[in-house]
């Protein structure tokens, strides 16, 4: 192996007339602005595809004469100037956030383990990464003062290859960061910024790179640097979701602890930290340590500031899918860290466990995230319910519906995912305001103004583009396996006029890609119907260690061949953002059939719906709240089963029946001389009307801002001002309440108006309580009421606060009322909760005294 004596970076020297190209190339704003993208395509279409749509690589690979020729083309220079003006106008616009009159010094730091910005930056694997990328894009659009933090993977995620028998194999490509739209953070002398974290075998170092996403900077940590003489440490940022369990905990320490240190080294101390899934939850510990140092307070006080100004989003609806580490591994990596926090080992371990410390229970990153943040959410309404059920034992004194995990349903970045043909339709009929007000449903309500024949024509164009792309892709990928004649036959694959179903997602077993293939005889009849033909395009990857997922892919490939369905059903390997865009825009139907309720959200269906591709799905994830009967199709009615085999039979039959009798029938229902499927195009327009605004990241970011970011920023300002005086006072109050809580008693409760009970009757209640050394201002006294079940337990409960009336010695009297809201056996009880201005949720201290 030959090492260079000296290294240097070579970049293109742009002629003065087109030197602005470089600024545009180094900001991913171009990737959601079609005119800017078209400008780069015009430079050299073939090379654009060769460099996987990377403007930086495109510019660097053009020879000097080509650059000079471009500079001498008046029309190209004018187009560049036009795009540059648009870019500058965008960058200077304060956006929606500027209208909120919020004052914040350092804004929000958003942590995620992967980011899908564009295919030219392969730092993502799937939905979580695409969501993170869309989060940054919409934050930029809205002017949110947000920075992203992540890892920079030398090899990114794997490239998928299928063998002749359909088995998935993996390969990795090395990314050349110096040829990407990345800038390494350096000082004035060109010395790279370097941060360090402590690992069992010594210090691990990382450089920091910046990628610009519109107005939002994304900072990425890279451990593959010469300072890491231990090869194991250089490999930490090697692959996304690669390596061993040791690699995983090392990645999450670098991401979380290292990410906070990188921000500090750049003089960025965020007011709010948002942890997107548990991978980065260690950031909350390091943030707490920084607050301890800054204000000279203990961990308990500092963690209050962290908690009250931090957000945690969970994405995983099954316990096994949440990141966790065994306790011996935690001891190995953190034995020297928790003393820095001024806490003992048991206190530290308990931060990641639900109950008392148990050495045989793993340390959960989700539990850590939930305990050190005050704002928590699932990513759909149904997922919020699932999450409350999953994590209710963290708050054992409260009912499931009071667990402080809400939901903010995911969305998609509209400009990134809308087809250009549709965007032009929207400009003409909805006004161009849809581009900047993507969450404005009043705009999308005008979808009915678009004539059926026009929206149908554009969908036909997108379907043809998808089919041509798929054929070319298959020919290129199978060239090594097939002869010339067989390659030529691929031109006969797929029918431009046939109903086209897309199924593209991660091949986890719960997503049940084989459900459609359960009855191959029936499926063959469906797709080969000469009068109403159907075709299916499939894509997706299984995790390299997921043998069961790989077997699903292989079974699909072999079933296609066994039943001679190659012309009707194809599998496009190596699913990425390019393939995703073609599919969500070009398919007629988007199929999704997971086991409910295991799909947390599922944003690909939102992308499809935006493009008039009708969702055909189990009522799970986002579709459970998105489906209204007029905008797509449902498989079943939201049932959940305890018998998996029975569920497979029932839901596969439902899938086939609905497909044949509803979906296909509607698609081929053509009347009139134009042969336009009017019922289908009405569904298309309803899909766009109901999905585009409600499931955009514009709406999502506004929800995060209004519900979480702004309150968290205000908390941070109040609690950290005056040398954290308010945080210290709050900590002291918590200690007082915890000490005094056992002295609270509830007695002598009465119904003041007995008699006949009926729906809507106002029931008046009084009760006496002993508060010990607490005051009425420090507690909430509530009546909790609802149905009484067969176990004599309250269910479906509501609560109403009672009012303090007077104090007589040790007794405080409270009265109040509620309206009887149910039929049958009803009941109520009394409880007392702690109260303080800095308690976001009444369950924060997990203290509740109930009447006995």
Coordinates of N, CA and C in Angstrom, one line a residue, residues 401-602:
X401 N -54.3 6.3 29.3 CA -54.6 7.5 28.5 C -53.9 8.8 29.1
X402 N -53.4 8.7 30.3 CA -52.7 9.9 30.9 C -51.2 9.8 30.7
X403 N -50.7 8.7 30.1 CA -49.2 8.6 29.8 C -48.8 9.8 28.9
X404 N -47.8 10.6 29.3 CA -47.5 11.8 28.6 C -46.8 11.6 27.3
X405 N -47.3 10.8 26.4 CA -46.8 10.6 25.1 C -47.9 11.0 24.1
X406 N -47.8 12.1 23.4 CA -48.8 12.5 22.4 C -48.5 12.0 21.1
X407 N -49.0 12.7 20.1 CA -48.6 12.3 18.7 C -48.5 13.6 17.8
X408 N -47.5 13.6 17.0 CA -47.5 14.6 15.9 C -47.3 13.7 14.6
X409 N -48.3 13.6 13.8 CA -48.2 12.7 12.7 C -47.2 13.2 11.7
X410 N -46.4 12.3 11.2 CA -45.3 12.6 10.2 C -45.9 13.3 9.0
X411 N -45.0 13.9 8.2 CA -45.4 14.5 6.9 C -44.3 14.3 5.9
X412 N -44.5 14.9 4.7 CA -43.5 14.9 3.7 C -43.3 16.3 3.2
X413 N -42.1 16.5 2.6 CA -41.7 17.8 2.0 C -42.3 17.8 0.6
X414 N -43.3 18.6 0.5 CA -44.1 18.6 -0.7 C -43.3 18.9 -2.0
X415 N -42.5 19.9 -2.0 CA -41.7 20.2 -3.2 C -40.7 19.2 -3.6
X416 N -40.2 18.4 -2.6 CA -39.3 17.3 -3.0 C -40.0 16.2 -3.7
X417 N -41.3 15.9 -3.3 CA -41.9 14.7 -3.7 C -43.0 14.8 -4.8
X418 N -43.4 16.0 -5.1 CA -44.5 16.2 -6.1 C -43.9 16.1 -7.5
X419 N -44.7 15.4 -8.4 CA -44.3 15.3 -9.8 C -44.3 16.7 -10.5
X420 N -43.4 16.9 -11.3 CA -43.3 18.2 -12.0 C -44.6 18.5 -12.8
X421 N -45.1 17.4 -13.4 CA -46.3 17.5 -14.2 C -47.5 18.0 -13.3
X422 N -47.6 17.4 -12.1 CA -48.6 17.8 -11.2 C -48.4 19.2 -10.6
X423 N -47.2 19.6 -10.4 CA -46.9 20.9 -9.9 C -47.3 22.0 -10.9
X424 N -47.2 21.7 -12.1 CA -47.6 22.7 -13.1 C -49.2 22.8 -13.2
X425 N -49.8 21.6 -13.0 CA -51.3 21.6 -12.9 C -51.7 22.5 -11.7
X426 N -51.0 22.3 -10.6 CA -51.4 23.0 -9.3 C -51.2 24.5 -9.5
X427 N -50.1 24.9 -10.2 CA -49.8 26.3 -10.5 C -51.0 26.9 -11.3
X428 N -51.5 26.1 -12.2 CA -52.5 26.7 -13.1 C -53.9 26.7 -12.4
X429 N -54.2 25.8 -11.6 CA -55.6 25.7 -11.1 C -55.7 26.1 -9.6
X430 N -54.6 25.9 -8.8 CA -54.7 26.2 -7.4 C -54.0 27.5 -7.0
X431 N -53.3 28.1 -8.0 CA -52.4 29.2 -7.8 C -51.1 28.7 -7.2
X432 N -49.9 29.4 -7.5 CA -48.6 29.0 -7.0 C -48.4 29.0 -5.5
X433 N -49.4 29.6 -4.8 CA -49.3 29.7 -3.3 C -49.2 28.3 -2.7
X434 N -49.6 27.2 -3.4 CA -49.5 25.9 -2.8 C -48.0 25.6 -2.5
X435 N -47.1 26.2 -3.2 CA -45.7 25.9 -3.0 C -45.2 26.5 -1.6
X436 N -45.7 27.6 -1.2 CA -45.3 28.2 0.1 C -46.3 28.0 1.2
X437 N -47.5 27.6 0.9 CA -48.5 27.3 1.9 C -49.0 25.9 1.8
X438 N -48.1 25.0 1.8 CA -48.4 23.6 1.5 C -49.4 23.0 2.6
X439 N -49.6 23.6 3.7 CA -50.5 23.1 4.7 C -51.8 23.8 4.7
X440 N -52.1 24.6 3.7 CA -53.3 25.4 3.6 C -54.3 24.6 2.8
X441 N -55.3 24.0 3.6 CA -56.3 23.1 3.0 C -57.2 23.8 2.1
X442 N -57.4 25.1 2.3 CA -58.3 25.9 1.4 C -57.8 25.9 0.0
X443 N -56.4 25.9 -0.2 CA -55.9 25.8 -1.5 C -56.1 24.5 -2.1
X444 N -55.9 23.4 -1.4 CA -56.1 22.0 -1.9 C -57.5 21.7 -2.2
X445 N -58.4 22.4 -1.5 CA -59.9 22.2 -1.7 C -60.3 22.5 -3.2
X446 N -59.4 23.3 -3.9 CA -59.7 23.6 -5.2 C -59.3 22.6 -6.2
X447 N -58.9 21.4 -5.8 CA -58.5 20.3 -6.7 C -59.6 20.0 -7.7
X448 N -60.9 20.1 -7.3 CA -62.0 19.8 -8.1 C -62.0 20.7 -9.4
X449 N -61.3 21.8 -9.4 CA -61.3 22.7 -10.6 C -60.5 22.0 -11.7
X450 N -59.6 21.1 -11.4 CA -58.8 20.4 -12.4 C -59.7 19.4 -13.2
X451 N -59.7 19.6 -14.5 CA -60.6 18.6 -15.3 C -60.0 17.2 -15.2
X452 N -60.9 16.2 -15.1 CA -60.5 14.8 -15.0 C -59.5 14.4 -16.1
X453 N -59.8 14.9 -17.3 CA -58.9 14.4 -18.4 C -57.5 15.0 -18.3
X454 N -57.3 16.2 -17.6 CA -56.0 16.7 -17.5 C -55.2 16.0 -16.4
X455 N -55.8 15.7 -15.3 CA -55.1 15.0 -14.3 C -54.8 13.5 -14.7
X456 N -55.7 13.0 -15.5 CA -55.5 11.6 -16.0 C -54.4 11.6 -17.0
X457 N -54.3 12.6 -17.8 CA -53.2 12.7 -18.8 C -51.9 12.7 -18.2
X458 N -51.8 13.5 -17.1 CA -50.5 13.7 -16.4 C -50.1 12.4 -15.7
X459 N -51.1 11.7 -15.2 CA -50.8 10.4 -14.5 C -50.3 9.4 -15.6
X460 N -50.9 9.4 -16.7 CA -50.5 8.5 -17.8 C -49.0 8.8 -18.2
X461 N -48.7 10.0 -18.3 CA -47.3 10.4 -18.6 C -46.3 9.9 -17.5
X462 N -46.7 10.0 -16.3 CA -45.8 9.6 -15.2 C -45.7 8.0 -15.2
X463 N -46.8 7.4 -15.5 CA -46.8 5.9 -15.6 C -45.8 5.5 -16.7
X464 N -45.9 6.1 -17.8 CA -45.0 5.8 -18.9 C -43.6 6.0 -18.5
X465 N -43.3 7.1 -17.9 CA -41.9 7.4 -17.4 C -41.4 6.3 -16.5
X466 N -42.3 5.9 -15.6 CA -41.9 4.8 -14.7 C -41.6 3.5 -15.4
X467 N -42.4 3.2 -16.4 CA -42.2 1.9 -17.1 C -40.9 2.0 -17.9
X468 N -40.7 3.1 -18.6 CA -39.4 3.2 -19.3 C -38.2 3.2 -18.4
X469 N -38.3 3.8 -17.3 CA -37.2 3.8 -16.3 C -37.0 2.3 -15.8
X470 N -38.1 1.6 -15.5 CA -38.0 0.3 -15.0 C -37.4 -0.6 -16.0
X471 N -37.8 -0.5 -17.2 CA -37.2 -1.4 -18.3 C -35.7 -1.1 -18.4
X472 N -35.3 0.2 -18.5 CA -33.9 0.5 -18.6 C -33.1 0.0 -17.4
X473 N -33.7 0.1 -16.2 CA -33.0 -0.3 -15.0 C -32.8 -1.8 -15.0
X474 N -33.8 -2.5 -15.4 CA -33.7 -4.0 -15.4 C -32.7 -4.5 -16.5
X475 N -32.7 -3.8 -17.6 CA -31.7 -4.2 -18.6 C -30.3 -4.0 -18.2
X476 N -30.1 -2.9 -17.5 CA -28.7 -2.5 -17.0 C -28.3 -3.5 -15.9
X477 N -29.2 -3.8 -15.0 CA -28.9 -4.7 -13.8 C -28.7 -6.1 -14.2
X478 N -29.5 -6.6 -15.3 CA -29.4 -8.0 -15.6 C -28.6 -8.3 -16.8
X479 N -27.8 -7.3 -17.2 CA -27.0 -7.5 -18.4 C -26.0 -8.7 -18.2
X480 N -25.5 -8.8 -17.0 CA -24.5 -9.9 -16.8 C -25.1 -11.3 -16.7
X481 N -26.4 -11.3 -16.5 CA -27.1 -12.6 -16.4 C -27.8 -13.1 -17.7
X482 N -28.2 -12.1 -18.5 CA -29.0 -12.5 -19.7 C -28.3 -12.2 -21.0
X483 N -28.8 -13.0 -22.0 CA -28.3 -12.8 -23.4 C -28.9 -11.6 -24.0
X484 N -28.5 -11.4 -25.3 CA -29.0 -10.2 -26.0 C -30.5 -10.3 -26.2
X485 N -31.0 -11.5 -26.6 CA -32.4 -11.7 -26.9 C -33.3 -11.6 -25.6
X486 N -32.7 -12.1 -24.5 CA -33.5 -11.9 -23.3 C -33.5 -10.5 -22.8
X487 N -32.4 -9.8 -23.0 CA -32.4 -8.4 -22.7 C -33.5 -7.6 -23.5
X488 N -33.6 -8.0 -24.8 CA -34.5 -7.3 -25.7 C -35.9 -7.6 -25.2
X489 N -36.2 -8.7 -24.7 CA -37.5 -9.1 -24.2 C -38.0 -8.2 -23.1
X490 N -37.1 -7.6 -22.4 CA -37.5 -6.7 -21.3 C -38.3 -5.5 -21.8
X491 N -38.1 -5.2 -23.1 CA -38.9 -4.1 -23.7 C -40.4 -4.4 -23.7
X492 N -40.7 -5.7 -23.5 CA -42.1 -6.1 -23.5 C -42.6 -6.2 -22.1
X493 N -41.8 -5.9 -21.1 CA -42.3 -5.9 -19.7 C -43.1 -4.7 -19.5
X494 N -44.2 -4.9 -18.7 CA -45.1 -3.9 -18.3 C -45.9 -3.2 -19.4
X495 N -47.1 -2.9 -19.2 CA -48.0 -2.3 -20.1 C -48.3 -0.8 -19.7
X496 N -48.0 0.1 -20.6 CA -48.3 1.5 -20.2 C -49.7 1.9 -19.9
X497 N -50.7 1.0 -20.2 CA -52.0 1.3 -19.9 C -52.6 0.5 -18.8
X498 N -51.9 -0.4 -18.3 CA -52.4 -1.3 -17.3 C -52.4 -0.7 -15.9
X499 N -53.3 -1.1 -15.0 CA -53.3 -0.7 -13.6 C -52.0 -1.1 -13.0
X500 N -51.3 -0.1 -12.5 CA -49.9 -0.4 -11.9 C -49.9 -0.2 -10.4
X501 N -49.6 -1.3 -9.7 CA -49.5 -1.3 -8.3 C -48.1 -1.2 -7.8
X502 N -47.8 -0.4 -6.9 CA -46.4 -0.3 -6.3 C -46.4 -0.8 -4.9
X503 N -45.4 -1.5 -4.6 CA -45.1 -2.0 -3.2 C -43.6 -1.8 -3.0
X504 N -43.2 -0.8 -2.2 CA -41.8 -0.5 -2.0 C -41.6 -0.1 -0.6
X505 N -40.8 -0.8 0.2 CA -40.5 -0.5 1.6 C -39.5 -1.5 2.1
X506 N -39.1 -1.3 3.3 CA -38.1 -2.2 3.9 C -38.7 -3.6 4.1
X507 N -38.0 -4.6 3.8 CA -38.5 -6.0 3.9 C -38.4 -6.6 5.3
X508 N -39.0 -5.9 6.2 CA -39.2 -6.5 7.5 C -40.4 -7.4 7.4
X509 N -40.4 -8.5 8.2 CA -41.4 -9.5 8.0 C -42.8 -8.9 8.4
X510 N -42.9 -8.0 9.4 CA -44.2 -7.5 9.8 C -44.9 -6.7 8.6
X511 N -44.1 -6.3 7.6 CA -44.7 -5.5 6.5 C -45.4 -6.5 5.5
X512 N -45.1 -7.8 5.7 CA -45.9 -8.8 4.9 C -45.9 -8.6 3.4
X513 N -44.7 -8.6 2.8 CA -44.7 -8.4 1.4 C -45.3 -9.7 0.7
X514 N -45.3 -10.8 1.4 CA -45.8 -12.1 0.8 C -47.3 -12.2 0.8
X515 N -48.0 -11.2 1.5 CA -49.5 -11.4 1.6 C -50.1 -11.4 0.2
X516 N -49.6 -10.6 -0.7 CA -50.2 -10.5 -2.0 C -49.9 -11.8 -2.8
X517 N -48.9 -12.6 -2.4 CA -48.5 -13.8 -3.1 C -49.0 -15.0 -2.4
X518 N -49.9 -14.9 -1.5 CA -50.4 -16.0 -0.7 C -51.2 -17.0 -1.6
X519 N -51.9 -16.5 -2.6 CA -52.7 -17.4 -3.5 C -52.2 -17.1 -4.9
X520 N -51.2 -17.8 -5.4 CA -50.5 -17.5 -6.6 C -51.4 -17.7 -7.8
X521 N -52.3 -18.7 -7.7 CA -53.2 -19.0 -8.8 C -54.2 -17.8 -9.0
X522 N -54.7 -17.3 -7.9 CA -55.6 -16.2 -8.0 C -54.8 -14.9 -8.5
X523 N -53.6 -14.7 -8.0 CA -52.8 -13.5 -8.4 C -52.5 -13.6 -9.9
X524 N -52.2 -14.8 -10.4 CA -51.9 -15.0 -11.8 C -53.1 -14.6 -12.7
X525 N -54.3 -15.0 -12.2 CA -55.5 -14.7 -13.0 C -55.8 -13.2 -13.0
X526 N -55.5 -12.5 -11.8 CA -55.7 -11.1 -11.7 C -54.8 -10.3 -12.7
X527 N -53.5 -10.6 -12.7 CA -52.6 -9.8 -13.5 C -52.6 -10.2 -14.9
X528 N -53.1 -11.4 -15.3 CA -53.1 -11.8 -16.7 C -54.5 -11.6 -17.3
X529 N -55.4 -11.0 -16.6 CA -56.7 -10.7 -17.2 C -56.6 -9.8 -18.4
X530 N -56.9 -10.3 -19.6 CA -56.6 -9.5 -20.8 C -57.5 -8.3 -20.9
X531 N -58.7 -8.3 -20.3 CA -59.6 -7.1 -20.4 C -59.3 -6.1 -19.3
X532 N -58.8 -6.6 -18.2 CA -58.4 -5.6 -17.1 C -57.1 -6.0 -16.5
X533 N -56.0 -5.8 -17.3 CA -54.7 -6.2 -16.8 C -54.2 -5.4 -15.6
X534 N -53.4 -6.1 -14.8 CA -52.8 -5.5 -13.6 C -51.3 -5.8 -13.6
X535 N -50.5 -4.9 -13.2 CA -49.1 -5.1 -13.1 C -48.6 -4.6 -11.8
X536 N -47.5 -5.2 -11.3 CA -47.0 -4.8 -9.9 C -45.5 -4.6 -10.0
X537 N -45.1 -3.5 -9.4 CA -43.7 -3.1 -9.3 C -43.3 -3.1 -7.9
X538 N -42.2 -3.9 -7.5 CA -41.8 -4.1 -6.1 C -40.4 -3.6 -6.0
X539 N -40.1 -3.0 -4.8 CA -38.7 -2.6 -4.5 C -38.6 -2.6 -3.0
X540 N -37.3 -2.7 -2.6 CA -37.1 -2.7 -1.1 C -35.9 -3.6 -0.7
X541 N -35.4 -3.2 0.4 CA -34.2 -4.0 0.9 C -34.5 -4.6 2.3
X542 N -33.9 -5.8 2.5 CA -33.9 -6.4 3.8 C -32.6 -6.0 4.5
X543 N -32.6 -5.8 5.8 CA -31.4 -5.5 6.6 C -30.4 -6.7 6.3
X544 N -29.1 -6.4 6.2 CA -28.1 -7.4 6.0 C -28.2 -8.6 6.9
X545 N -28.6 -8.4 8.2 CA -28.7 -9.4 9.2 C -30.1 -10.1 9.3
X546 N -31.0 -9.6 8.4 CA -32.4 -10.1 8.5 C -32.6 -11.2 7.5
X547 N -32.2 -12.4 7.9 CA -32.4 -13.6 7.0 C -33.8 -13.8 6.6
X548 N -34.8 -13.6 7.5 CA -36.2 -13.8 7.2 C -36.6 -12.8 6.1
X549 N -36.1 -11.6 6.2 CA -36.5 -10.6 5.2 C -35.9 -10.9 3.8
X550 N -34.7 -11.4 3.8 CA -34.1 -11.9 2.5 C -34.9 -13.0 1.9
X551 N -35.3 -13.9 2.8 CA -36.1 -15.1 2.3 C -37.4 -14.6 1.7
X552 N -38.0 -13.5 2.2 CA -39.2 -13.0 1.6 C -38.9 -12.5 0.2
X553 N -37.9 -11.8 0.0 CA -37.5 -11.3 -1.3 C -37.3 -12.4 -2.3
X554 N -36.5 -13.4 -1.8 CA -36.3 -14.6 -2.7 C -37.5 -15.3 -3.1
X555 N -38.5 -15.5 -2.1 CA -39.7 -16.1 -2.4 C -40.5 -15.4 -3.5
X556 N -40.5 -14.1 -3.4 CA -41.2 -13.3 -4.4 C -40.6 -13.5 -5.8
X557 N -39.3 -13.4 -5.9 CA -38.6 -13.6 -7.2 C -38.9 -15.0 -7.7
X558 N -38.8 -16.0 -6.9 CA -39.0 -17.4 -7.4 C -40.5 -17.6 -7.8
X559 N -41.4 -17.0 -7.0 CA -42.8 -17.1 -7.4 C -43.1 -16.5 -8.8
X560 N -42.5 -15.3 -9.0 CA -42.7 -14.6 -10.3 C -42.2 -15.5 -11.4
X561 N -41.1 -16.2 -11.2 CA -40.5 -17.0 -12.3 C -41.4 -18.3 -12.4
X562 N -41.7 -18.9 -11.3 CA -42.5 -20.2 -11.3 C -43.8 -20.0 -12.1
X563 N -44.4 -18.9 -12.0 CA -45.7 -18.7 -12.6 C -45.6 -17.8 -13.9
X564 N -44.4 -17.7 -14.4 CA -44.2 -16.9 -15.6 C -44.8 -15.5 -15.7
X565 N -44.6 -14.8 -14.6 CA -45.2 -13.5 -14.4 C -44.2 -12.4 -14.6
X566 N -43.1 -12.6 -15.3 CA -42.0 -11.6 -15.4 C -42.5 -10.4 -16.1
X567 N -43.4 -10.5 -17.1 CA -43.9 -9.3 -17.8 C -44.9 -8.5 -17.0
X568 N -45.4 -9.1 -15.9 CA -46.5 -8.4 -15.1 C -46.0 -8.0 -13.7
X569 N -45.0 -8.7 -13.2 CA -44.6 -8.4 -11.9 C -43.0 -8.3 -11.9
X570 N -42.5 -7.1 -11.5 CA -41.0 -7.0 -11.6 C -40.5 -6.5 -10.2
X571 N -39.3 -6.8 -9.9 CA -38.6 -6.4 -8.7 C -37.5 -5.5 -9.1
X572 N -37.5 -4.2 -8.6 CA -36.4 -3.3 -8.9 C -35.5 -3.3 -7.7
X573 N -34.3 -3.7 -7.9 CA -33.4 -3.9 -6.7 C -32.7 -2.5 -6.4
X574 N -32.1 -2.5 -5.2 CA -31.3 -1.3 -4.7 C -32.2 -0.1 -4.6
X575 N -33.3 -0.2 -3.9 CA -34.3 0.9 -3.7 C -33.6 2.1 -3.1
X576 N -33.8 3.2 -3.7 CA -33.3 4.5 -3.2 C -34.3 5.6 -3.5
X577 N -33.8 6.9 -3.3 CA -34.7 8.0 -3.5 C -35.1 8.2 -5.0
X578 N -34.2 7.8 -5.9 CA -34.6 7.9 -7.3 C -35.7 7.0 -7.7
X579 N -35.6 5.7 -7.3 CA -36.6 4.7 -7.6 C -37.9 5.1 -6.9
X580 N -37.8 5.6 -5.6 CA -39.0 6.0 -4.9 C -39.7 7.1 -5.6
X581 N -39.0 8.1 -6.1 CA -39.7 9.2 -6.8 C -40.4 8.7 -8.1
X582 N -39.8 7.8 -8.8 CA -40.5 7.3 -10.0 C -41.7 6.5 -9.6
X583 N -41.6 5.7 -8.6 CA -42.7 4.9 -8.2 C -43.9 5.6 -7.6
X584 N -43.7 6.5 -6.6 CA -44.8 7.2 -6.0 C -45.5 8.1 -7.0
X585 N -44.8 8.6 -8.0 CA -45.4 9.5 -9.0 C -46.0 8.7 -10.1
X586 N -45.5 7.5 -10.5 CA -46.0 6.8 -11.6 C -47.0 5.7 -11.4
X587 N -47.0 5.1 -10.2 CA -48.0 4.0 -10.0 C -49.4 4.6 -9.8
X588 N -50.3 3.7 -10.0 CA -51.7 4.1 -9.8 C -52.2 3.8 -8.4
X589 N -51.6 2.7 -7.8 CA -52.0 2.3 -6.5 C -50.7 2.0 -5.7
X590 N -50.8 2.4 -4.4 CA -49.7 2.2 -3.4 C -50.2 1.2 -2.4
X591 N -49.6 0.0 -2.4 CA -50.1 -1.1 -1.6 C -49.3 -1.1 -0.3
X592 N -49.9 -1.3 0.8 CA -49.3 -1.4 2.1 C -50.1 -2.4 3.0
X593 N -49.5 -3.5 3.5 CA -50.3 -4.4 4.2 C -49.6 -4.9 5.5
X594 N -49.1 -4.0 6.4 CA -48.4 -4.5 7.6 C -49.4 -5.1 8.6
X595 N -48.8 -5.7 9.6 CA -49.6 -6.2 10.7 C -50.0 -5.0 11.6
X596 N -51.2 -4.6 11.7 CA -51.6 -3.5 12.5 C -51.4 -4.0 14.0
X597 N -50.9 -3.1 14.9 CA -50.5 -1.7 14.7 C -49.0 -1.5 14.7
X598 N -48.3 -2.3 13.8 CA -46.8 -2.3 13.8 C -46.2 -1.3 12.9
X599 N -47.0 -0.6 12.1 CA -46.5 0.5 11.2 C -46.7 1.8 12.0
X600 N -45.6 2.4 12.4 CA -45.7 3.6 13.2 C -46.3 4.7 12.4
X601 N -45.8 4.9 11.1 CA -46.4 6.0 10.3 C -46.5 5.5 8.9
X602 N -45.4 5.5 8.2 CA -45.4 5.1 6.8 C -45.5 6.2 5.8

